[in-house]
Amino acid sequence: MAVIADGLLKELLDFREERDWRQFHTPRNLSTTLCIEAAELLECFQWAADSELSEDVRRERVAIEDEIADVAIVLSYLCHDLGLSLDDAVRCKLDKNRAKYPVDKARGNATKYDRL
């Protein structure tokens, strides 16, 4: 479940290297950019009523795809630069979440784990 496949990651890294942008891609800058890009994705849905979401998604599909791509690109750079495996991090977090949210207590319930 890698965000970006290995071949595409190489293209991203080459793109960045060709432009000499790695110098700007500190963990802090990438983390900041990740938050900004996620906020831009959220902006695609801002002020929409739940009943309008499917129409908004249809109308804003290209913008949504662009923002999702930006999030994935920045996250891929961050994981690569920190030497982290996104797959391993997600699997580890899933195991932790399974322990915090047992099915018998969490099914159909949006309550935070410390209040179950």
PDB file of C-alpha atoms in Angstrom:
ATOM      1  CA  MET A   1       0.000   0.000   0.000  1.00  0.00           C
ATOM      2  CA  ALA A   2       2.677   2.478  -0.885  1.00  0.00           C
ATOM      3  CA  VAL A   3       1.344   5.938  -1.619  1.00  0.00           C
ATOM      4  CA  ILE A   4       3.610   6.087  -4.662  1.00  0.00           C
ATOM      5  CA  ALA A   5       4.930   3.041  -6.542  1.00  0.00           C
ATOM      6  CA  ASP A   6       8.723   2.677  -6.719  1.00  0.00           C
ATOM      7  CA  GLY A   7       8.969   3.716 -10.386  1.00  0.00           C
ATOM      8  CA  LEU A   8       6.853   6.781  -9.807  1.00  0.00           C
ATOM      9  CA  LEU A   9       8.825   7.646  -6.671  1.00  0.00           C
ATOM     10  CA  LYS A  10      11.986   7.619  -8.780  1.00  0.00           C
ATOM     11  CA  GLU A  11      10.315  10.034 -11.212  1.00  0.00           C
ATOM     12  CA  LEU A  12       9.384  12.303  -8.304  1.00  0.00           C
ATOM     13  CA  LEU A  13      12.905  12.198  -6.908  1.00  0.00           C
ATOM     14  CA  ASP A  14      14.373  12.899 -10.357  1.00  0.00           C
ATOM     15  CA  PHE A  15      11.953  15.813 -10.815  1.00  0.00           C
ATOM     16  CA  ARG A  16      13.060  17.277  -7.498  1.00  0.00           C
ATOM     17  CA  GLU A  17      16.750  16.694  -8.188  1.00  0.00           C
ATOM     18  CA  GLU A  18      16.591  18.286 -11.649  1.00  0.00           C
ATOM     19  CA  ARG A  19      15.261  21.451 -10.034  1.00  0.00           C
ATOM     20  CA  ASP A  20      17.633  21.345  -7.035  1.00  0.00           C
ATOM     21  CA  TRP A  21      14.672  21.493  -4.652  1.00  0.00           C
ATOM     22  CA  ARG A  22      15.853  18.942  -2.082  1.00  0.00           C
ATOM     23  CA  GLN A  23      17.649  21.757  -0.288  1.00  0.00           C
ATOM     24  CA  PHE A  24      14.233  23.183   0.590  1.00  0.00           C
ATOM     25  CA  HIS A  25      12.709  19.848   1.595  1.00  0.00           C
ATOM     26  CA  THR A  26      13.597  19.673   5.266  1.00  0.00           C
ATOM     27  CA  PRO A  27      11.349  17.512   7.432  1.00  0.00           C
ATOM     28  CA  ARG A  28       9.833  20.672   8.926  1.00  0.00           C
ATOM     29  CA  ASN A  29       9.167  22.230   5.519  1.00  0.00           C
ATOM     30  CA  LEU A  30       7.695  19.017   4.133  1.00  0.00           C
ATOM     31  CA  SER A  31       5.517  18.555   7.235  1.00  0.00           C
ATOM     32  CA  THR A  32       4.306  22.128   6.925  1.00  0.00           C
ATOM     33  CA  THR A  33       3.616  21.655   3.234  1.00  0.00           C
ATOM     34  CA  LEU A  34       1.732  18.430   3.957  1.00  0.00           C
ATOM     35  CA  CYS A  35      -0.609  20.324   6.288  1.00  0.00           C
ATOM     36  CA  ILE A  36      -1.101  23.075   3.730  1.00  0.00           C
ATOM     37  CA  GLU A  37      -1.848  20.617   0.924  1.00  0.00           C
ATOM     38  CA  ALA A  38      -4.293  18.712   3.159  1.00  0.00           C
ATOM     39  CA  ALA A  39      -6.019  22.010   3.939  1.00  0.00           C
ATOM     40  CA  GLU A  40      -6.265  22.753   0.223  1.00  0.00           C
ATOM     41  CA  LEU A  41      -7.964  19.371  -0.219  1.00  0.00           C
ATOM     42  CA  LEU A  42     -10.378  20.240   2.571  1.00  0.00           C
ATOM     43  CA  GLU A  43     -11.108  23.539   0.876  1.00  0.00           C
ATOM     44  CA  CYS A  44     -12.660  21.599  -2.019  1.00  0.00           C
ATOM     45  CA  PHE A  45     -15.448  20.592   0.399  1.00  0.00           C
ATOM     46  CA  GLN A  46     -15.700  23.771   2.434  1.00  0.00           C
ATOM     47  CA  TRP A  47     -19.217  25.021   3.093  1.00  0.00           C
ATOM     48  CA  ALA A  48     -20.836  22.115   1.266  1.00  0.00           C
ATOM     49  CA  ALA A  49     -23.886  20.566   2.858  1.00  0.00           C
ATOM     50  CA  ASP A  50     -23.737  16.798   3.212  1.00  0.00           C
ATOM     51  CA  SER A  51     -26.590  16.544   0.719  1.00  0.00           C
ATOM     52  CA  GLU A  52     -24.436  18.400  -1.863  1.00  0.00           C
ATOM     53  CA  LEU A  53     -21.240  16.398  -1.448  1.00  0.00           C
ATOM     54  CA  SER A  54     -21.711  14.019  -4.365  1.00  0.00           C
ATOM     55  CA  GLU A  55     -22.395  16.958  -6.700  1.00  0.00           C
ATOM     56  CA  ASP A  56     -19.381  18.839  -5.304  1.00  0.00           C
ATOM     57  CA  VAL A  57     -17.159  15.814  -5.873  1.00  0.00           C
ATOM     58  CA  ARG A  58     -18.383  15.540  -9.448  1.00  0.00           C
ATOM     59  CA  ARG A  59     -17.878  19.244 -10.112  1.00  0.00           C
ATOM     60  CA  GLU A  60     -14.542  19.534  -8.275  1.00  0.00           C
ATOM     61  CA  ARG A  61     -13.119  16.142  -9.270  1.00  0.00           C
ATOM     62  CA  VAL A  62     -10.031  17.485 -11.065  1.00  0.00           C
ATOM     63  CA  ALA A  63      -9.197  19.873  -8.211  1.00  0.00           C
ATOM     64  CA  ILE A  64      -9.720  17.063  -5.672  1.00  0.00           C
ATOM     65  CA  GLU A  65      -7.442  14.733  -7.625  1.00  0.00           C
ATOM     66  CA  ASP A  66      -4.781  17.464  -7.856  1.00  0.00           C
ATOM     67  CA  GLU A  67      -4.864  18.092  -4.115  1.00  0.00           C
ATOM     68  CA  ILE A  68      -4.797  14.369  -3.290  1.00  0.00           C
ATOM     69  CA  ALA A  69      -1.789  14.043  -5.595  1.00  0.00           C
ATOM     70  CA  ASP A  70      -0.053  16.947  -3.847  1.00  0.00           C
ATOM     71  CA  VAL A  71      -0.615  15.291  -0.458  1.00  0.00           C
ATOM     72  CA  ALA A  72       0.717  11.962  -1.760  1.00  0.00           C
ATOM     73  CA  ILE A  73       3.770  13.582  -3.377  1.00  0.00           C
ATOM     74  CA  VAL A  74       4.777  15.512  -0.279  1.00  0.00           C
ATOM     75  CA  LEU A  75       4.153  12.501   1.973  1.00  0.00           C
ATOM     76  CA  SER A  76       6.266  10.370  -0.372  1.00  0.00           C
ATOM     77  CA  TYR A  77       9.143  12.846  -0.210  1.00  0.00           C
ATOM     78  CA  LEU A  78       8.904  12.987   3.580  1.00  0.00           C
ATOM     79  CA  CYS A  79       8.887   9.197   3.998  1.00  0.00           C
ATOM     80  CA  HIS A  80      11.757   8.794   1.534  1.00  0.00           C
ATOM     81  CA  ASP A  81      13.885  11.490   3.130  1.00  0.00           C
ATOM     82  CA  LEU A  82      13.344  10.141   6.651  1.00  0.00           C
ATOM     83  CA  GLY A  83      13.969   6.554   5.555  1.00  0.00           C
ATOM     84  CA  LEU A  84      10.497   5.494   6.663  1.00  0.00           C
ATOM     85  CA  SER A  85       8.339   2.802   5.141  1.00  0.00           C
ATOM     86  CA  LEU A  86       4.789   4.064   4.823  1.00  0.00           C
ATOM     87  CA  ASP A  87       3.565   0.467   4.607  1.00  0.00           C
ATOM     88  CA  ASP A  88       5.296  -0.450   7.882  1.00  0.00           C
ATOM     89  CA  ALA A  89       4.085   2.707   9.639  1.00  0.00           C
ATOM     90  CA  VAL A  90       0.483   2.075   8.546  1.00  0.00           C
ATOM     91  CA  ARG A  91       0.605  -1.597   9.588  1.00  0.00           C
ATOM     92  CA  CYS A  92       2.019  -0.660  12.991  1.00  0.00           C
ATOM     93  CA  LYS A  93      -0.616   2.037  13.517  1.00  0.00           C
ATOM     94  CA  LEU A  94      -3.377  -0.348  12.429  1.00  0.00           C
ATOM     95  CA  ASP A  95      -2.235  -2.834  15.077  1.00  0.00           C
ATOM     96  CA  LYS A  96      -2.295  -0.070  17.703  1.00  0.00           C
ATOM     97  CA  ASN A  97      -5.758   1.034  16.555  1.00  0.00           C
ATOM     98  CA  ARG A  98      -7.059  -2.544  16.753  1.00  0.00           C
ATOM     99  CA  ALA A  99      -5.988  -2.635  20.394  1.00  0.00           C
ATOM    100  CA  LYS A 100      -7.482   0.796  21.158  1.00  0.00           C
ATOM    101  CA  TYR A 101     -10.736   0.174  19.294  1.00  0.00           C
ATOM    102  CA  PRO A 102     -11.882  -3.420  19.878  1.00  0.00           C
ATOM    103  CA  VAL A 103     -14.768  -4.360  17.611  1.00  0.00           C
ATOM    104  CA  ASP A 104     -17.123  -5.178  20.468  1.00  0.00           C
ATOM    105  CA  LYS A 105     -16.788  -1.617  21.836  1.00  0.00           C
ATOM    106  CA  ALA A 106     -16.129   0.446  18.721  1.00  0.00           C
ATOM    107  CA  ARG A 107     -18.448  -0.996  16.079  1.00  0.00           C
ATOM    108  CA  GLY A 108     -20.789   1.728  14.876  1.00  0.00           C
ATOM    109  CA  ASN A 109     -19.428   4.085  17.527  1.00  0.00           C
ATOM    110  CA  ALA A 110     -17.425   7.262  16.821  1.00  0.00           C
ATOM    111  CA  THR A 111     -16.342   7.703  20.452  1.00  0.00           C
ATOM    112  CA  LYS A 112     -12.625   8.213  21.052  1.00  0.00           C
ATOM    113  CA  TYR A 113     -10.825   5.145  22.426  1.00  0.00           C
ATOM    114  CA  ASP A 114     -10.233   6.638  25.890  1.00  0.00           C
ATOM    115  CA  ARG A 115     -13.998   7.021  26.358  1.00  0.00           C
ATOM    116  CA  LEU A 116     -15.137   3.620  25.137  1.00  0.00           C
TER     117      LEU A 116
END
